[in-house]
XYZ file of C-alpha atoms in Angstrom:
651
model
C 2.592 7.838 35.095
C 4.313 9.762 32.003
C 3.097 12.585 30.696
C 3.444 10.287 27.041
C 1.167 8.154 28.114
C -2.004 10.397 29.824
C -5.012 10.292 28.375
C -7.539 12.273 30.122
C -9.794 15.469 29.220
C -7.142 17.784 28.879
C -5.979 15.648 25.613
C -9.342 16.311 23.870
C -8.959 18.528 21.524
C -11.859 20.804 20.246
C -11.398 22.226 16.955
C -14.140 24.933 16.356
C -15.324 26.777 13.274
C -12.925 26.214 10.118
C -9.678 24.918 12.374
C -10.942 21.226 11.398
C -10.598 21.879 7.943
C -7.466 23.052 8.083
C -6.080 20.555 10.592
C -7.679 17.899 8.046
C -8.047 18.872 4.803
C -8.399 15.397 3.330
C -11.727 14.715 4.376
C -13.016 17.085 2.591
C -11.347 17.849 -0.804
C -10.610 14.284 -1.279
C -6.717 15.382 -1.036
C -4.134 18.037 -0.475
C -2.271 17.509 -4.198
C -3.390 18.968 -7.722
C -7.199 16.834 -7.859
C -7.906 18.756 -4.505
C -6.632 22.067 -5.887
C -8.631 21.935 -8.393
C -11.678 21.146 -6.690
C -11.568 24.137 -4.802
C -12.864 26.272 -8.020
C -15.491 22.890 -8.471
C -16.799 24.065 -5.046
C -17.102 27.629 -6.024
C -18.572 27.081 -9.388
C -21.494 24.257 -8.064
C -22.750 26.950 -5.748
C -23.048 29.386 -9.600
C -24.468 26.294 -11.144
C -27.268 25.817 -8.388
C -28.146 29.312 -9.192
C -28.848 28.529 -12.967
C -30.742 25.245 -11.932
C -32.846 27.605 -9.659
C -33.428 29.955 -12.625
C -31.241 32.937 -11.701
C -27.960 32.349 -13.312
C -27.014 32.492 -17.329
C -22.984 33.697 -17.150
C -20.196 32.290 -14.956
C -17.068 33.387 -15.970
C -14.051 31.569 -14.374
C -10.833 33.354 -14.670
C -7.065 32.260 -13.922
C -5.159 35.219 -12.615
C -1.563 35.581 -12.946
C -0.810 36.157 -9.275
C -1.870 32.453 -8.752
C -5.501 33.335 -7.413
C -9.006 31.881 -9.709
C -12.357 34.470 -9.536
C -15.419 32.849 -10.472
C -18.307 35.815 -11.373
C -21.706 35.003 -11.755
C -25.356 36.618 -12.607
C -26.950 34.950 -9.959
C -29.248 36.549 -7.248
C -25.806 37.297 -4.784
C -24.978 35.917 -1.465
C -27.236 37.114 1.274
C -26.067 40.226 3.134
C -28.114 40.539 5.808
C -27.614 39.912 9.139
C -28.131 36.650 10.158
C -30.667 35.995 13.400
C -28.462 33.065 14.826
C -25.052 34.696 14.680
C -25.611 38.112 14.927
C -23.342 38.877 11.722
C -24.004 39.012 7.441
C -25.156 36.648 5.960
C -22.192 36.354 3.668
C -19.683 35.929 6.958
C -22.027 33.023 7.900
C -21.852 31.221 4.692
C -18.008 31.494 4.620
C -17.205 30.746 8.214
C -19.644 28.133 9.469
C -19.961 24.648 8.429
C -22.870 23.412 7.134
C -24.346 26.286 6.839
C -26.050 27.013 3.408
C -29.242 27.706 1.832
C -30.010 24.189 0.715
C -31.365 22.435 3.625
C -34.883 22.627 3.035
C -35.488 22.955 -0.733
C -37.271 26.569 -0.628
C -34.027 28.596 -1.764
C -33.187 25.588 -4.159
C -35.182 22.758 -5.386
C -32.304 20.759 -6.736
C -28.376 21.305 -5.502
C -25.417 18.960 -5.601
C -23.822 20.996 -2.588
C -26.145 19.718 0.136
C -23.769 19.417 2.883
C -23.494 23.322 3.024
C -19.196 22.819 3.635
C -18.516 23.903 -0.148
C -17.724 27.927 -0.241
C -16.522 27.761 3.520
C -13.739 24.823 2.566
C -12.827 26.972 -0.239
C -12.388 30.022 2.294
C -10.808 27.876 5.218
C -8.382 26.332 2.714
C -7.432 29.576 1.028
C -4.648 32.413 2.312
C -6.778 34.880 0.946
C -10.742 35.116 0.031
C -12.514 38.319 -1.382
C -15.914 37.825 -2.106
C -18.081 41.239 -3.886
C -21.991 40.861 -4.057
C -23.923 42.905 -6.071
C -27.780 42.903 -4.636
C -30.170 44.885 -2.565
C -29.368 47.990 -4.225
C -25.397 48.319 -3.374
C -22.397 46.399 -4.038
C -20.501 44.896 -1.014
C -17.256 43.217 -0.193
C -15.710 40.756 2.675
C -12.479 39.942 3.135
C -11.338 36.735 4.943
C -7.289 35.351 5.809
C -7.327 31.242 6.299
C -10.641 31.737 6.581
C -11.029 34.177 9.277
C -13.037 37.335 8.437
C -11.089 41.037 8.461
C -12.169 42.893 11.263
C -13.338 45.530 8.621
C -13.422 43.486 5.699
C -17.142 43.743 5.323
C -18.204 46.643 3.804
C -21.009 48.323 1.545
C -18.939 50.176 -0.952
C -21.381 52.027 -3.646
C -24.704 51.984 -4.434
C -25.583 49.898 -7.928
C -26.538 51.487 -10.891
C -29.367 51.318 -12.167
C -29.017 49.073 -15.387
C -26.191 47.407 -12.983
C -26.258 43.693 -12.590
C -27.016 41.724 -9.408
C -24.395 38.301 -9.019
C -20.996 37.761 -6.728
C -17.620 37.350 -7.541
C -15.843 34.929 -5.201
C -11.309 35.488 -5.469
C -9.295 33.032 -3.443
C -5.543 32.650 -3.393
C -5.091 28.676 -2.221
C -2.867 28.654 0.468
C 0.339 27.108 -0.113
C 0.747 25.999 3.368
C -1.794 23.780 2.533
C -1.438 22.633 -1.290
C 1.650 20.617 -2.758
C 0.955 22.694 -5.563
C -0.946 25.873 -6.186
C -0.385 26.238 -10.368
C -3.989 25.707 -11.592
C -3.891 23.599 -14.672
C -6.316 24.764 -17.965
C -7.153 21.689 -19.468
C -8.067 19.888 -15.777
C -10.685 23.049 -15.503
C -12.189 23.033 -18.526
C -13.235 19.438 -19.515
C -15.361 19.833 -16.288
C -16.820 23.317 -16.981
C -17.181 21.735 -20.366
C -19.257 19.013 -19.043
C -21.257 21.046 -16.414
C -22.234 23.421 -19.838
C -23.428 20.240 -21.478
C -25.545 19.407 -18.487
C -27.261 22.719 -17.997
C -28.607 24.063 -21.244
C -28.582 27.245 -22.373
C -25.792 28.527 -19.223
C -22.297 30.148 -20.888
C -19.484 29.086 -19.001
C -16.286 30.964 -19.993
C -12.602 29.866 -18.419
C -10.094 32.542 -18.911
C -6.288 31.792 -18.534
C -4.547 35.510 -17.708
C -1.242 33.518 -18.044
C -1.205 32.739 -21.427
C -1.364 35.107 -23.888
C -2.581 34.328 -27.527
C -2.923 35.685 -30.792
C -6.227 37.778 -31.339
C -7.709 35.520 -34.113
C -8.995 38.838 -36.263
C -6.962 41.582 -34.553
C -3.655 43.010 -35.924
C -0.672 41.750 -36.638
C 0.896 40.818 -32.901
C -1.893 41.663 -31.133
C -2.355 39.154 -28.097
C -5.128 38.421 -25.605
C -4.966 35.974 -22.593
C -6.215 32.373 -23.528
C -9.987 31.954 -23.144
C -12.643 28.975 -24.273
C -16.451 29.320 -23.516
C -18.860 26.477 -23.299
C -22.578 26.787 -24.004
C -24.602 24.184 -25.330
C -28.281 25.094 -26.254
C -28.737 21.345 -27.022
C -27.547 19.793 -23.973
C -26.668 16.443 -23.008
C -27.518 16.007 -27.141
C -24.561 17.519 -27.920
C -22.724 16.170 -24.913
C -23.183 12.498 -26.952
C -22.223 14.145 -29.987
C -19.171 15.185 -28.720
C -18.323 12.139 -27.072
C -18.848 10.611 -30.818
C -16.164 13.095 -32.980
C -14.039 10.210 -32.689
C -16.300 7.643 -33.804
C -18.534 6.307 -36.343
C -22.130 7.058 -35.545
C -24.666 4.384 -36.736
C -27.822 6.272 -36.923
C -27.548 10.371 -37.945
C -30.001 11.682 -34.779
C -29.021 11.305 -31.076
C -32.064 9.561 -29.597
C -33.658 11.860 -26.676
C -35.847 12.268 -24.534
C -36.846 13.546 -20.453
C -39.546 12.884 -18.169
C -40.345 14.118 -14.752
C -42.113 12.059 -11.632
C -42.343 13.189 -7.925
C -39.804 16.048 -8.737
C -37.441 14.135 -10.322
C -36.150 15.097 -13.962
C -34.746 12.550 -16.118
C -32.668 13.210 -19.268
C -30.954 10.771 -21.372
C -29.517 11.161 -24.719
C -27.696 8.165 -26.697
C -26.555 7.149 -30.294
C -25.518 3.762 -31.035
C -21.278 3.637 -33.041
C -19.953 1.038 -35.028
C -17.242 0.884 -32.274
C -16.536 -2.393 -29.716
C -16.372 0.128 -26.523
C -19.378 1.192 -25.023
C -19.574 4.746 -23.735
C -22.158 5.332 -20.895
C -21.834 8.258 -17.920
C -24.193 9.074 -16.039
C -24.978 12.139 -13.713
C -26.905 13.250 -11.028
C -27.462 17.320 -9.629
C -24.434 17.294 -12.301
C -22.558 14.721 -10.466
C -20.613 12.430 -11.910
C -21.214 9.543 -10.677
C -18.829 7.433 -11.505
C -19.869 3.892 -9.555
C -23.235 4.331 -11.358
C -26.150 3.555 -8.679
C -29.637 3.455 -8.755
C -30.152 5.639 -11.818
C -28.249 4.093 -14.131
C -29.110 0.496 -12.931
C -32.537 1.719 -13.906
C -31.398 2.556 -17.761
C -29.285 -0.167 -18.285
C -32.484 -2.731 -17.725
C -35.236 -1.179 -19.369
C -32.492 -0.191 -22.286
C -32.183 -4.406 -22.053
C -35.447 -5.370 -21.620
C -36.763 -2.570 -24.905
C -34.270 -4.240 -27.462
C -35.494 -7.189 -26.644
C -38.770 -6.589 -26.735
C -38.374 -4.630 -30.430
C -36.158 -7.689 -31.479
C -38.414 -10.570 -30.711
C -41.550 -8.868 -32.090
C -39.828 -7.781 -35.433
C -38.001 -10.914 -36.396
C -34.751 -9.726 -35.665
C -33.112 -11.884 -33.023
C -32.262 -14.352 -35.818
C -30.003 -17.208 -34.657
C -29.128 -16.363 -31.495
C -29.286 -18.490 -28.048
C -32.109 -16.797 -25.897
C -32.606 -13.232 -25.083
C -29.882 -10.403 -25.946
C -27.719 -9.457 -22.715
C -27.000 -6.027 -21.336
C -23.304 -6.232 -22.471
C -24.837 -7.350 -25.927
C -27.007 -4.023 -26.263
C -24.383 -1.681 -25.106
C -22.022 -2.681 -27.445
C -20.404 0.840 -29.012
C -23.126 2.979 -27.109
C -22.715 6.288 -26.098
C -25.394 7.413 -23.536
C -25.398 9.804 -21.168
C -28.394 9.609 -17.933
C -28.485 12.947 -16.189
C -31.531 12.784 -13.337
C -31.781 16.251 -10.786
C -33.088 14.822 -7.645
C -34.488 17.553 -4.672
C -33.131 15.136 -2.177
C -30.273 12.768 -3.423
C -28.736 10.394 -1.446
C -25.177 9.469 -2.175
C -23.177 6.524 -1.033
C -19.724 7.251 0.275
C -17.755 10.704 0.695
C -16.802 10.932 -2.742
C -20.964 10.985 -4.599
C -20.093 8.484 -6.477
C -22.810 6.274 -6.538
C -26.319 7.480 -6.059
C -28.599 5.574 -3.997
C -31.618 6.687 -3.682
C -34.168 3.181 -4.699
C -37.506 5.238 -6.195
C -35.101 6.792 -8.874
C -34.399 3.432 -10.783
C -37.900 2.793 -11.337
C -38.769 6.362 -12.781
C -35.649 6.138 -14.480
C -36.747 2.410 -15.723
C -40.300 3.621 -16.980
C -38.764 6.635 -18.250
C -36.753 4.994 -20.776
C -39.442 2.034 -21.313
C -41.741 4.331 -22.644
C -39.464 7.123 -24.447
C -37.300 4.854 -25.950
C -39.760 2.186 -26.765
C -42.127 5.008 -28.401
C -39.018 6.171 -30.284
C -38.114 2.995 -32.167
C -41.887 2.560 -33.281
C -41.475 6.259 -34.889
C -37.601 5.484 -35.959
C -37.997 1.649 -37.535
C -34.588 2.444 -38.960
C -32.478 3.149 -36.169
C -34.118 0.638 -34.116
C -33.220 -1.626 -36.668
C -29.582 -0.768 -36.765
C -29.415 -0.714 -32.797
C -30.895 -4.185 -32.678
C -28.780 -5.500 -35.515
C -25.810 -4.105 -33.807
C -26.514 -5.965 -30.282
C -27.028 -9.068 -32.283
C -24.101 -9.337 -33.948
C -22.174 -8.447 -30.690
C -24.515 -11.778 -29.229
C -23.492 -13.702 -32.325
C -19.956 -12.829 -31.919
C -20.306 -13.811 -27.978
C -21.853 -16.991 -28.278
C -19.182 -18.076 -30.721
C -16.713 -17.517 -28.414
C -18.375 -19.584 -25.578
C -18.210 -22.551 -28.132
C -14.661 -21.887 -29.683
C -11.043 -23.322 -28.415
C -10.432 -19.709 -27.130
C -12.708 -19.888 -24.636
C -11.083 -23.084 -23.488
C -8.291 -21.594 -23.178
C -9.791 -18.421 -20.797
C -10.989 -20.529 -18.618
C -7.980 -22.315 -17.800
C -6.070 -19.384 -17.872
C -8.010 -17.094 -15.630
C -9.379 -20.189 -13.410
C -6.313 -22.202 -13.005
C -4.597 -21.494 -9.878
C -1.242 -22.005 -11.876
C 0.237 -18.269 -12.153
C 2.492 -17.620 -15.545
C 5.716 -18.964 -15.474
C 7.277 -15.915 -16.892
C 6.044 -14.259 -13.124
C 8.874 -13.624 -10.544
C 5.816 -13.684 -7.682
C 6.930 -11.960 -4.351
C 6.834 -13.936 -1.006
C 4.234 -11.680 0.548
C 0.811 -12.939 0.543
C -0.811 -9.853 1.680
C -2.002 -7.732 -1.708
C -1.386 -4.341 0.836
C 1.902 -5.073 0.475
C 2.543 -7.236 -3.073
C 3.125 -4.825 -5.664
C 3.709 -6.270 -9.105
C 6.162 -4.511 -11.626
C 5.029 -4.565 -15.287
C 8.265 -4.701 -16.914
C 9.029 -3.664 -21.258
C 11.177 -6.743 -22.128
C 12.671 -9.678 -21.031
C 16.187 -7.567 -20.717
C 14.727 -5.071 -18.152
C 12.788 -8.068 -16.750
C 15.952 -9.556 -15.699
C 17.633 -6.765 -14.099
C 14.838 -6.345 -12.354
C 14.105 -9.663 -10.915
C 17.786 -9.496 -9.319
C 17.796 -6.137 -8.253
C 14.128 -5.994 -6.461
C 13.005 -6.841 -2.879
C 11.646 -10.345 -3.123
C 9.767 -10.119 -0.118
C 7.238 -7.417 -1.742
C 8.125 -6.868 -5.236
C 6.830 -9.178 -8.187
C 7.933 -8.854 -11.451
C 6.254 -9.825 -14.649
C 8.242 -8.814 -17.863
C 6.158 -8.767 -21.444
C 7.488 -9.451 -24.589
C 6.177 -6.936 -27.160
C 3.681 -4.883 -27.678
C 0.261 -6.498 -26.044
C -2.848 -6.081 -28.299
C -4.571 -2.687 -29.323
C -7.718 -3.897 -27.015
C -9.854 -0.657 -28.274
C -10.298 -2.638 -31.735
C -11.099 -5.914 -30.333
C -13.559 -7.777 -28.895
C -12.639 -9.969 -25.663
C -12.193 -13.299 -27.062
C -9.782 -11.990 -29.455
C -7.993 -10.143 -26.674
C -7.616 -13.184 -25.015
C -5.744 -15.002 -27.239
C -2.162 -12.534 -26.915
C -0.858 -14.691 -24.432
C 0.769 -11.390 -23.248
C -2.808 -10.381 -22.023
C -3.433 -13.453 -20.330
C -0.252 -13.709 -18.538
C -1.257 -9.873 -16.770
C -4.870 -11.082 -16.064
C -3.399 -13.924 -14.484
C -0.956 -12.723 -12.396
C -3.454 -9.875 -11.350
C -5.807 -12.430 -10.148
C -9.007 -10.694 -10.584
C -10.178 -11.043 -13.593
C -11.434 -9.554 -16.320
C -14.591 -7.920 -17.815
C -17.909 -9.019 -16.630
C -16.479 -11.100 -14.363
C -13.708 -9.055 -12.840
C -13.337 -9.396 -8.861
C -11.165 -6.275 -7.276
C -11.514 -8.328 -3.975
C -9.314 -11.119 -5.863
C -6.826 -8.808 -6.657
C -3.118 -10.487 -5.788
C -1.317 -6.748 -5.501
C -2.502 -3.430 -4.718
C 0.243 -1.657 -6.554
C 1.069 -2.375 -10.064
C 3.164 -0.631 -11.716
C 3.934 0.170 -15.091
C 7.749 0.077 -15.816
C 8.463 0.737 -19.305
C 11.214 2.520 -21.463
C 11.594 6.295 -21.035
C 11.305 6.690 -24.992
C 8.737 6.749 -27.288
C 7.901 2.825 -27.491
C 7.459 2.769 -23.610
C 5.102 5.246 -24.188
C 3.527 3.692 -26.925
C 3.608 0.349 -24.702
C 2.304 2.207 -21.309
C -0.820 3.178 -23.152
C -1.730 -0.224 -24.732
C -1.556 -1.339 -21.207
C -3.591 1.594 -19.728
C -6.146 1.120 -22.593
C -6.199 -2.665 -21.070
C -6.903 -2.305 -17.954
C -9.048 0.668 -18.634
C -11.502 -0.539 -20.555
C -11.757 -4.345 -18.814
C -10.403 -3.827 -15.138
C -11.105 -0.468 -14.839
C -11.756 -0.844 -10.954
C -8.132 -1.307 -10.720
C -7.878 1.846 -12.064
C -10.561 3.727 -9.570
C -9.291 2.303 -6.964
C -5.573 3.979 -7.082
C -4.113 0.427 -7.612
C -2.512 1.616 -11.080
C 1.097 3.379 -10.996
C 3.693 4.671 -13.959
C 7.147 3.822 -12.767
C 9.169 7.290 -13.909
C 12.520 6.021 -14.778
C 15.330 8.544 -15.142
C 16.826 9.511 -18.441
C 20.339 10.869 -17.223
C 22.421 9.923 -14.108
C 24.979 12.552 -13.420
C 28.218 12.287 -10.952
C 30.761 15.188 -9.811
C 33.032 14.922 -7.046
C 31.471 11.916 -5.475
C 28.032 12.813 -5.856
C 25.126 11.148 -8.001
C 22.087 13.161 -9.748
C 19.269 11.180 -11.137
C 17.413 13.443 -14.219
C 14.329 12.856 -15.264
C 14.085 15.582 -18.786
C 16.707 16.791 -20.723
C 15.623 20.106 -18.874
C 16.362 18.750 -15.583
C 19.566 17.303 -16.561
C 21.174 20.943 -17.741
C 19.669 22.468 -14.798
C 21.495 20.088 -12.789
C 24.596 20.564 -14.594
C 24.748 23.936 -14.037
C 23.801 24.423 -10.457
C 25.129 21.385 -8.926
C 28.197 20.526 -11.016
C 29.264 24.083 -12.309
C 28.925 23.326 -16.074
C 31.547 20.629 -16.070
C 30.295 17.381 -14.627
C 32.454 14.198 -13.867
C 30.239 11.831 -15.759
C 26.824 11.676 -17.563
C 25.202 8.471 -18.812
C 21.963 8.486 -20.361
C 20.113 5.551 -19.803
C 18.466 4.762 -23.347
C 16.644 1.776 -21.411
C 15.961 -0.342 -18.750
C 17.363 -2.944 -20.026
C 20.686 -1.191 -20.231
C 20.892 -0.606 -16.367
C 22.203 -3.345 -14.187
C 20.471 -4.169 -10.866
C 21.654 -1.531 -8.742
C 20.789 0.973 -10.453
C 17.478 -0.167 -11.627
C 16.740 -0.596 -7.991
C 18.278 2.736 -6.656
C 16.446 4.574 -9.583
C 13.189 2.926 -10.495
C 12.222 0.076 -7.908
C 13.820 1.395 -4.005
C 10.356 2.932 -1.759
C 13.086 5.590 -0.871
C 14.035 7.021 -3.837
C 11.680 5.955 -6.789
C 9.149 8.066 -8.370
C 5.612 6.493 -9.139
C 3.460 8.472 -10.836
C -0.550 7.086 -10.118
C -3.046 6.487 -12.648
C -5.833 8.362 -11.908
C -9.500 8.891 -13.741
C -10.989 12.306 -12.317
C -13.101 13.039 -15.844
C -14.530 9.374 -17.276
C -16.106 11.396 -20.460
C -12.982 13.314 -21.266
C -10.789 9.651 -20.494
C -13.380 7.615 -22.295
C -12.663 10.295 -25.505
C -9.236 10.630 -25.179
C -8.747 6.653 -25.384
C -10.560 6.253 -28.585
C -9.172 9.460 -29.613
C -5.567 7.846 -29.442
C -6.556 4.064 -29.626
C -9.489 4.216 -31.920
C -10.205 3.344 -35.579
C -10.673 7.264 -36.604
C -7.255 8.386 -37.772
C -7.864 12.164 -38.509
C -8.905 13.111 -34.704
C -6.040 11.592 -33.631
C -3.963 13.481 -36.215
C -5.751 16.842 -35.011
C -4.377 15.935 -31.443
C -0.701 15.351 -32.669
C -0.771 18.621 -34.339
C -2.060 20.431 -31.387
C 0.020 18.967 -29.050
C 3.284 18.773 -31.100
C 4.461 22.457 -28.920
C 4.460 20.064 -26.041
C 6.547 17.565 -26.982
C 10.262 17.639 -25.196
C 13.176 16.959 -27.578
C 15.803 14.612 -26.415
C 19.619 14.086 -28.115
C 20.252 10.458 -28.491
């Protein structure tokens, strides 16, 4: 027998303490590129955060160093030092080097935690090429040191006694290890829209992010005077101002967000939620400040008492007017923003990610919860229940019309035939692992690309135009852009309510549009699309951006693909000396012919794909009707801030 093909004891491998991580770091950080990076400092911060829900915490400061390393410092109670019974070692070693261990087990350190699979701090350590951690309890201030996750053999130290007006907390430093990590450069924005939301969902904790490499003007210092870039989040009002903030962009309907929070068998319930004179409902719900993205038990709670209490408040006030039967979910969450935040001591969630929560008592305290606080609120508030009611009945109104008009018709046939749009170049592949379908700016580009593709895998389905602005209409009106219809189609899923990701035909589809700023503008009406009515696409990592190049270079024989202006000069002058053969700047797709839309854009080996991603749904969910929406001075604000990022190309 080869040795290739034994398969006996000595092929089991044993990885002990934090080698599994390493070996595997996938399973669990979700991924090895910049979403997994990132949720290192998540990991670190959750274990601060449990400290405030516990009542010990008010100040985490998060800090971006300029050697590449984050700190997160906190006012908590400090990691244990002592020496732990089991392992003969601190406390703090323990916590750092063994999985699943953690105070959170058995609800007497913590009543509510989202870190209950005790993995967080040690992942963190495992995962990082350095970790100093500095406690400040029991009278003294102490320090470990750990490399990949191994303790120093005299990194753990007491180093001073504390003073006595001194502080208890830890401060936890880790360098991610770029063994490990495509990238280690920590990105500002990513970290603060969710320290942003964890403020918002913990009252009355400051949580300030601090950028060391950035430096910006002191706002009332002299003349030159610089500091690095900071932004602190506290909210003294909540998940209040959370829905507030979610509304800057929009058009509020009644002044006061409506509030209120219960508590049964140790569970808290919070919800806050204001009804806008937008199409696009807003809801998010959390739970042990989890987003929890697939909803689950919680918010299948709210979203059928919120039902069944409009209802109610409609048909015993006269309000329902015309309409055909009762109001329908999708009918009362029309423009809603509404954010359900529940703190469980025991949460179950479904799947790796906590996504979805599952645990079945929570919907009906989360049912009765809202029965009674928001039905009790619209007897004090005859006003606002008045303009929520008359809001979900002209969204029925506007429904029910549509079930009777031609458009309709048309849907049905459309989405129901199993005649696929003519303009669509399908692939011969039936199996939607391998389909991927090209969304292609133009019939012009459309062509090149039909010839130029692999027809065994690669479908291509050019648009005409720009599709509609979907964040300012209502369904039936999107459906009529025959544009629209010929994507839903040729997705085969769907759309809406009654959108099937099972049905899907492809499970790539990617955008390819212009590298200019209509291809932009066109990329985002489609995004907006499929965001707001086939958003499962989305979640699911079926979405991709084609990145086109805007320069293709030769010099003696050789051909360089650029993707900036900056790329293209940097290429000049390393690979060509300053004095290339040839370069051709591709103002479109259009203008490339089949080879080289295929070596560039389309080939597995060579093409770029960027994927669509939604880590934050709030801070998408904003952004969209930031950019898309109806309010035009937000979205001027955003131009304005953002114009230093723009790159500047010569035409």
């Amino acid at each position: 027998m080869s040795q290739e093909n034994e398969y006996g004891a000595g092929q089991i491998q044993v990885l002990e303490g934090l080698q599994a991580v390493r070996k595997r770091p996938a399973m669990y950080i979700g991924s090895t590129d910049t979403r997994g990076l990132h949720h290192l400092v998540y990991e670190v911060v959750d274990n601060s955060i449990d400290e405030a829900l516990a009542g010990y915490c008010d100040d985490i400061d998060v800090t971006i160093h300029d050697d590449g390393s984050v700190s997160v410092v906190d006012d908590g109670r400090g990691i244990p030092v002592d020496t732990h019974e089991q392992y003969d070692r601190p406390a703090v070693e323990v916590i750092m080097t063994v999985l699943h261990a953690g105070g959170k087990f058995d609800n007497k350190s913590y009543q509510v935690s989202g870190g209950l699979h005790g993995v967080g701090v040690s992942v963190v350590n495992a995962l990082s090429s350095t970790l100093e951690v500095e406690i400040k309890r029991d009278g003294a201030l102490w320090r470990h040191e750990f490399d990949r996750g191994e303790p120093k053999s005299d990194g753990f130290e007491r180093v001073r006694d504390l003073d006595p007006d001194e502080e208890h907390g830890s401060t936890i430093r880790f360098w991610p290890d770029d063994d490990v990590f495509e990238t280690t450069e920590f990105e500002f924005s990513t970290l603060a829209n969710r320290l942003r939301e964890l403020a918002f969902l913990n009252s009355g904790v400051e949580i300030t992010l601090t950028d060391e490499r950035e430096q910006v003007e002191v706002a009332d210092g002299d003349e030159g005077e610089t500091e690095p870039r900071r932004e602190r989040f506290r909210y003294d009002g909540g998940i209040r101002e959370f829905v507030e903030y979610l509304n800057e962009t929009k058009t509020p309907l009644h002044e006061d967000v409506v509030y209120f929070e219960d508590e049964e068998e140790g569970i808290q319930v919070e919800l806050a939620m204001q009804a806008t004179d937008e199409l696009q409902g807003s809801i998010h719900s959390f739970a042990n400040n989890i987003n929890t993205r697939e909803g689950g038990s919680h918010l299948t709670g709210f979203k059928t008492a919120l039902t069944r209490v409009v209802n109610d408040y409609a048909n015993s006030n006269g309000l329902a007017g015309e309409i055909d039967g009762n109001l329908k979910g999708e009918d009362v969450r029309e423009g809603l923003t509404a954010v359900i935040s529940v703190k469980h001591p025991d949460p179950q969630f479904e799947g790796q990610t906590k996504t979805k929560l599952g645990n079945s008592e929570v919907r009906g305290i989360v049912e009765s919860a809202v029965h009674e606080g928001l039905g009790t609120y619209f007897e004090e508030n005859p006003d606002t229940a008045r303009m929520v009611v008359t809001k979900a009945v002209e969204a029925a109104k506007a429904r029910q019309a549509a079930k009777k008009a031609e458009e309709l018709t048309r849907r049905k046939s459309a989405l129901e035939s199993t005649s696929l749009p003519g303009k669509l170049a399908d692939c011969q592949t039936r199996d939607p692992d391998e389909a991927e379908l090209f969304v292609v700016e133009g019939d012009s580009a459309g062509g090149s690309a039909k010839q130029g593709r692999d027809r065994k895998n690669q479908a291509i389905l050019p648009l005409r135009g720009k599709i509609l602005n979907v964040e300012k209409h209502r369904l039936d009106r999107i459906l009529e852009n025959n544009e629209v219809r010929a994507l839903i189609t040729a997705i085969g899923a769907g759309i809406g309510e009654e959108f099937d990701i099972d049905d899907a035909r492809y499970r790539k589809i990617i955008l390819m549009t212009d590298a200019d700023v209509d291809g932009a503008h066109i990329r985002t009406l489609l995004l907006t699309l499929l965001y707001r009515h086939m958003k499962p696409l989305i979640e699911a990592g079926y979405v991709y951006a084609a990145q086109p190049p805007l320069y293709r270079i030769r010099y003696r024989g050789e051909t360089y693909d650029a993707m900036s202006e900056a790329e293209r000069e940097r290429i000049v002058e390393e690979e060509c000396d300053g004095n290339p053969t040839q370069v051709q700047r591709f103002k479109g797709l259009g203008e490339m012919n089949p080879d080289q839309l295929w070596e560039t854009t389309m080939d597995p080996e060579n093409r770029i794909l960027k994927r669509i991603t939604v880590e934050d749904a709030a801070a998408a969910d904003r952004m969209f009707s930031v950019l898309m929406g109806d309010a035009v001075e937000p979205r001027k604000q955003f131009i304005k801030d953002h114009a230093g990022d723009a790159e500047w190309v010569d035409i």
